[in-house]
């Protein structure tokens, strides 16, 4: 790998990229890609050679002081690894091998002397695919859209090979208010809403002040100790129907995020109820107010695609040894919501 001339200064890291490079918050994006056929490493390398240089972040490395991106020549062979698998030894348990491999992969940091990404090819059968490709990229390179742009460019033919395949972005629909409310009724509703807001604010302030003084959350597997970012991670996922989520959203007159938050809280409650003893747990909040904002023992990610919602869970294996149980609880919670609406004749 050699550095191109004239780029010694490089491009400064964005504030978000600096955050992801800070100690204790050094996290990567793990992407699993299932394929219908065995993966040929030479084909992957050839495609990457044609497209990686078009993506600035994937063809740049960190400067020595970690403050900027330096454009560099990428030796693709140093970023692609083919895992040697003894098929006779693993027999039909390919899925466990993939999960264990990814769990071990989280223990090894990326080499900062080259661009912060690599690809691991596992030609082993799982329940969903004939082979699995694991892409590990540092979160400071960008968000999921940046990664998707590279993957699309490497797997899709475009009329002009000198350009990067674009990622379609859906435009947000404008909210249309069909019902016109009389001004007097609007005034009454606004006044009552203001009174409720003031009252609820005082109640919440009182509870927030009282909880640290008189109450304390029970120590559960969800409360990991110090150094959780250095522990091995386990990953699992579930695929649920996006139509079910939309149906619940429409009936309950809420957003998809509201439904997912309800599913998550219900699943955590069901999961914790399986433990003996009475557990006291303060309700989750949408904004993290803790001093430690780094990697936590539990991370839940939602992705909607082609009429499906993929729920991915990453856990600290020392805190939550069986993440599959938590995945089951999330799937069961969604089914319970739909069943309740059916019983009440709302569907």
JSON list of N, CA and C in Angstrom, two decimals, residues 123-161:
[
{"chain": "A", "resi": 123, "resn": "UNK", "atom": "N", "xyz": [-17.68, -20.20, 2.71]},
{"chain": "A", "resi": 123, "resn": "UNK", "atom": "CA", "xyz": [-18.44, -21.06, 1.80]},
{"chain": "A", "resi": 123, "resn": "UNK", "atom": "C", "xyz": [-18.98, -22.25, 2.57]},
{"chain": "A", "resi": 124, "resn": "UNK", "atom": "N", "xyz": [-20.04, -22.00, 3.32]},
{"chain": "A", "resi": 124, "resn": "UNK", "atom": "CA", "xyz": [-20.67, -23.03, 4.14]},
{"chain": "A", "resi": 124, "resn": "UNK", "atom": "C", "xyz": [-22.17, -22.84, 4.09]},
{"chain": "A", "resi": 125, "resn": "UNK", "atom": "N", "xyz": [-22.90, -23.94, 4.12]},
{"chain": "A", "resi": 125, "resn": "UNK", "atom": "CA", "xyz": [-24.36, -23.88, 4.05]},
{"chain": "A", "resi": 125, "resn": "UNK", "atom": "C", "xyz": [-24.95, -23.43, 5.38]},
{"chain": "A", "resi": 126, "resn": "UNK", "atom": "N", "xyz": [-25.95, -22.54, 5.30]},
{"chain": "A", "resi": 126, "resn": "UNK", "atom": "CA", "xyz": [-26.75, -22.16, 6.46]},
{"chain": "A", "resi": 126, "resn": "UNK", "atom": "C", "xyz": [-28.22, -22.35, 6.11]},
{"chain": "A", "resi": 127, "resn": "UNK", "atom": "N", "xyz": [-29.09, -22.00, 7.04]},
{"chain": "A", "resi": 127, "resn": "UNK", "atom": "CA", "xyz": [-30.53, -22.16, 6.78]},
{"chain": "A", "resi": 127, "resn": "UNK", "atom": "C", "xyz": [-31.03, -21.19, 5.72]},
{"chain": "A", "resi": 128, "resn": "UNK", "atom": "N", "xyz": [-30.29, -20.11, 5.47]},
{"chain": "A", "resi": 128, "resn": "UNK", "atom": "CA", "xyz": [-30.73, -19.08, 4.53]},
{"chain": "A", "resi": 128, "resn": "UNK", "atom": "C", "xyz": [-29.92, -19.00, 3.25]},
{"chain": "A", "resi": 129, "resn": "UNK", "atom": "N", "xyz": [-28.73, -19.59, 3.22]},
{"chain": "A", "resi": 129, "resn": "UNK", "atom": "CA", "xyz": [-27.85, -19.38, 2.08]},
{"chain": "A", "resi": 129, "resn": "UNK", "atom": "C", "xyz": [-26.90, -20.55, 1.88]},
{"chain": "A", "resi": 130, "resn": "UNK", "atom": "N", "xyz": [-26.30, -20.57, 0.68]},
{"chain": "A", "resi": 130, "resn": "UNK", "atom": "CA", "xyz": [-25.28, -21.56, 0.34]},
{"chain": "A", "resi": 130, "resn": "UNK", "atom": "C", "xyz": [-23.89, -21.09, 0.76]},
{"chain": "A", "resi": 131, "resn": "UNK", "atom": "N", "xyz": [-23.73, -19.80, 0.94]},
{"chain": "A", "resi": 131, "resn": "UNK", "atom": "CA", "xyz": [-22.46, -19.23, 1.38]},
{"chain": "A", "resi": 131, "resn": "UNK", "atom": "C", "xyz": [-22.74, -17.89, 2.03]},
{"chain": "A", "resi": 132, "resn": "UNK", "atom": "N", "xyz": [-21.82, -17.45, 2.87]},
{"chain": "A", "resi": 132, "resn": "UNK", "atom": "CA", "xyz": [-22.00, -16.20, 3.62]},
{"chain": "A", "resi": 132, "resn": "UNK", "atom": "C", "xyz": [-20.77, -15.32, 3.43]},
{"chain": "A", "resi": 133, "resn": "UNK", "atom": "N", "xyz": [-21.03, -14.05, 3.16]},
{"chain": "A", "resi": 133, "resn": "UNK", "atom": "CA", "xyz": [-19.97, -13.06, 3.06]},
{"chain": "A", "resi": 133, "resn": "UNK", "atom": "C", "xyz": [-20.14, -12.07, 4.22]},
{"chain": "A", "resi": 134, "resn": "UNK", "atom": "N", "xyz": [-19.12, -11.91, 5.03]},
{"chain": "A", "resi": 134, "resn": "UNK", "atom": "CA", "xyz": [-19.17, -11.02, 6.19]},
{"chain": "A", "resi": 134, "resn": "UNK", "atom": "C", "xyz": [-18.31, -9.79, 5.89]},
{"chain": "A", "resi": 135, "resn": "UNK", "atom": "N", "xyz": [-18.95, -8.63, 5.89]},
{"chain": "A", "resi": 135, "resn": "UNK", "atom": "CA", "xyz": [-18.25, -7.36, 5.65]},
{"chain": "A", "resi": 135, "resn": "UNK", "atom": "C", "xyz": [-18.12, -6.63, 6.98]},
{"chain": "A", "resi": 136, "resn": "UNK", "atom": "N", "xyz": [-16.89, -6.33, 7.36]},
{"chain": "A", "resi": 136, "resn": "UNK", "atom": "CA", "xyz": [-16.64, -5.58, 8.60]},
{"chain": "A", "resi": 136, "resn": "UNK", "atom": "C", "xyz": [-16.04, -4.22, 8.22]},
{"chain": "A", "resi": 137, "resn": "UNK", "atom": "N", "xyz": [-16.72, -3.16, 8.59]},
{"chain": "A", "resi": 137, "resn": "UNK", "atom": "CA", "xyz": [-16.24, -1.81, 8.29]},
{"chain": "A", "resi": 137, "resn": "UNK", "atom": "C", "xyz": [-16.37, -0.94, 9.53]},
{"chain": "A", "resi": 138, "resn": "UNK", "atom": "N", "xyz": [-15.42, -0.07, 9.73]},
{"chain": "A", "resi": 138, "resn": "UNK", "atom": "CA", "xyz": [-15.48, 0.82, 10.89]},
{"chain": "A", "resi": 138, "resn": "UNK", "atom": "C", "xyz": [-16.60, 1.83, 10.71]},
{"chain": "A", "resi": 139, "resn": "UNK", "atom": "N", "xyz": [-17.30, 2.13, 11.81]},
{"chain": "A", "resi": 139, "resn": "UNK", "atom": "CA", "xyz": [-18.45, 3.02, 11.73]},
{"chain": "A", "resi": 139, "resn": "UNK", "atom": "C", "xyz": [-18.06, 4.44, 11.34]},
{"chain": "A", "resi": 140, "resn": "UNK", "atom": "N", "xyz": [-16.81, 4.80, 11.54]},
{"chain": "A", "resi": 140, "resn": "UNK", "atom": "CA", "xyz": [-16.37, 6.15, 11.18]},
{"chain": "A", "resi": 140, "resn": "UNK", "atom": "C", "xyz": [-16.30, 6.34, 9.66]},
{"chain": "A", "resi": 141, "resn": "UNK", "atom": "N", "xyz": [-16.34, 5.25, 8.89]},
{"chain": "A", "resi": 141, "resn": "UNK", "atom": "CA", "xyz": [-16.34, 5.36, 7.43]},
{"chain": "A", "resi": 141, "resn": "UNK", "atom": "C", "xyz": [-17.64, 5.96, 6.91]},
{"chain": "A", "resi": 142, "resn": "UNK", "atom": "N", "xyz": [-18.72, 5.77, 7.63]},
{"chain": "A", "resi": 142, "resn": "UNK", "atom": "CA", "xyz": [-20.01, 6.29, 7.20]},
{"chain": "A", "resi": 142, "resn": "UNK", "atom": "C", "xyz": [-21.13, 5.44, 7.76]},
{"chain": "A", "resi": 143, "resn": "UNK", "atom": "N", "xyz": [-22.35, 5.76, 7.31]},
{"chain": "A", "resi": 143, "resn": "UNK", "atom": "CA", "xyz": [-23.52, 5.03, 7.78]},
{"chain": "A", "resi": 143, "resn": "UNK", "atom": "C", "xyz": [-23.82, 3.86, 6.85]},
{"chain": "A", "resi": 144, "resn": "UNK", "atom": "N", "xyz": [-24.98, 3.24, 7.06]},
{"chain": "A", "resi": 144, "resn": "UNK", "atom": "CA", "xyz": [-25.35, 2.10, 6.24]},
{"chain": "A", "resi": 144, "resn": "UNK", "atom": "C", "xyz": [-25.52, 2.44, 4.77]},
{"chain": "A", "resi": 145, "resn": "UNK", "atom": "N", "xyz": [-25.93, 3.67, 4.47]},
{"chain": "A", "resi": 145, "resn": "UNK", "atom": "CA", "xyz": [-26.11, 4.07, 3.07]},
{"chain": "A", "resi": 145, "resn": "UNK", "atom": "C", "xyz": [-24.79, 4.05, 2.31]},
{"chain": "A", "resi": 146, "resn": "UNK", "atom": "N", "xyz": [-23.70, 4.50, 2.95]},
{"chain": "A", "resi": 146, "resn": "UNK", "atom": "CA", "xyz": [-22.38, 4.48, 2.32]},
{"chain": "A", "resi": 146, "resn": "UNK", "atom": "C", "xyz": [-21.96, 3.05, 2.01]},
{"chain": "A", "resi": 147, "resn": "UNK", "atom": "N", "xyz": [-22.19, 2.16, 2.96]},
{"chain": "A", "resi": 147, "resn": "UNK", "atom": "CA", "xyz": [-21.82, 0.76, 2.76]},
{"chain": "A", "resi": 147, "resn": "UNK", "atom": "C", "xyz": [-22.67, 0.13, 1.66]},
{"chain": "A", "resi": 148, "resn": "UNK", "atom": "N", "xyz": [-23.97, 0.44, 1.65]},
{"chain": "A", "resi": 148, "resn": "UNK", "atom": "CA", "xyz": [-24.85, -0.11, 0.62]},
{"chain": "A", "resi": 148, "resn": "UNK", "atom": "C", "xyz": [-24.44, 0.38, -0.76]},
{"chain": "A", "resi": 149, "resn": "UNK", "atom": "N", "xyz": [-23.98, 1.62, -0.86]},
{"chain": "A", "resi": 149, "resn": "UNK", "atom": "CA", "xyz": [-23.56, 2.15, -2.15]},
{"chain": "A", "resi": 149, "resn": "UNK", "atom": "C", "xyz": [-22.39, 1.35, -2.71]},
{"chain": "A", "resi": 150, "resn": "UNK", "atom": "N", "xyz": [-21.43, 1.00, -1.85]},
{"chain": "A", "resi": 150, "resn": "UNK", "atom": "CA", "xyz": [-20.29, 0.20, -2.29]},
{"chain": "A", "resi": 150, "resn": "UNK", "atom": "C", "xyz": [-20.73, -1.20, -2.70]},
{"chain": "A", "resi": 151, "resn": "UNK", "atom": "N", "xyz": [-21.61, -1.81, -1.92]},
{"chain": "A", "resi": 151, "resn": "UNK", "atom": "CA", "xyz": [-22.06, -3.17, -2.22]},
{"chain": "A", "resi": 151, "resn": "UNK", "atom": "C", "xyz": [-22.85, -3.21, -3.52]},
{"chain": "A", "resi": 152, "resn": "UNK", "atom": "N", "xyz": [-23.71, -2.19, -3.73]},
{"chain": "A", "resi": 152, "resn": "UNK", "atom": "CA", "xyz": [-24.48, -2.13, -4.97]},
{"chain": "A", "resi": 152, "resn": "UNK", "atom": "C", "xyz": [-23.55, -1.96, -6.16]},
{"chain": "A", "resi": 153, "resn": "UNK", "atom": "N", "xyz": [-22.53, -1.12, -6.00]},
{"chain": "A", "resi": 153, "resn": "UNK", "atom": "CA", "xyz": [-21.59, -0.88, -7.10]},
{"chain": "A", "resi": 153, "resn": "UNK", "atom": "C", "xyz": [-20.81, -2.14, -7.46]},
{"chain": "A", "resi": 154, "resn": "UNK", "atom": "N", "xyz": [-20.55, -2.98, -6.47]},
{"chain": "A", "resi": 154, "resn": "UNK", "atom": "CA", "xyz": [-19.77, -4.19, -6.71]},
{"chain": "A", "resi": 154, "resn": "UNK", "atom": "C", "xyz": [-20.61, -5.35, -7.23]},
{"chain": "A", "resi": 155, "resn": "UNK", "atom": "N", "xyz": [-21.91, -5.26, -7.15]},
{"chain": "A", "resi": 155, "resn": "UNK", "atom": "CA", "xyz": [-22.76, -6.40, -7.52]},
{"chain": "A", "resi": 155, "resn": "UNK", "atom": "C", "xyz": [-23.74, -6.09, -8.63]},
{"chain": "A", "resi": 156, "resn": "UNK", "atom": "N", "xyz": [-23.78, -4.86, -9.12]},
{"chain": "A", "resi": 156, "resn": "UNK", "atom": "CA", "xyz": [-24.76, -4.49, -10.13]},
{"chain": "A", "resi": 156, "resn": "UNK", "atom": "C", "xyz": [-24.07, -3.81, -11.29]},
{"chain": "A", "resi": 157, "resn": "UNK", "atom": "N", "xyz": [-24.43, -4.20, -12.50]},
{"chain": "A", "resi": 157, "resn": "UNK", "atom": "CA", "xyz": [-23.86, -3.60, -13.69]},
{"chain": "A", "resi": 157, "resn": "UNK", "atom": "C", "xyz": [-24.52, -2.24, -13.94]},
{"chain": "A", "resi": 158, "resn": "UNK", "atom": "N", "xyz": [-23.71, -1.28, -14.30]},
{"chain": "A", "resi": 158, "resn": "UNK", "atom": "CA", "xyz": [-24.22, 0.06, -14.62]},
{"chain": "A", "resi": 158, "resn": "UNK", "atom": "C", "xyz": [-23.81, 0.43, -16.03]},
{"chain": "A", "resi": 159, "resn": "UNK", "atom": "N", "xyz": [-24.59, 1.28, -16.74]},
{"chain": "A", "resi": 159, "resn": "UNK", "atom": "CA", "xyz": [-24.23, 1.67, -18.09]},
{"chain": "A", "resi": 159, "resn": "UNK", "atom": "C", "xyz": [-22.86, 2.33, -18.17]},
{"chain": "A", "resi": 160, "resn": "UNK", "atom": "N", "xyz": [-22.55, 3.16, -17.17]},
{"chain": "A", "resi": 160, "resn": "UNK", "atom": "CA", "xyz": [-21.27, 3.85, -17.15]},
{"chain": "A", "resi": 160, "resn": "UNK", "atom": "C", "xyz": [-20.43, 3.30, -16.01]},
{"chain": "A", "resi": 161, "resn": "UNK", "atom": "N", "xyz": [-19.38, 2.56, -16.32]},
{"chain": "A", "resi": 161, "resn": "UNK", "atom": "CA", "xyz": [-18.59, 1.90, -15.29]},
{"chain": "A", "resi": 161, "resn": "UNK", "atom": "C", "xyz": [-17.70, 2.86, -14.52]}
]
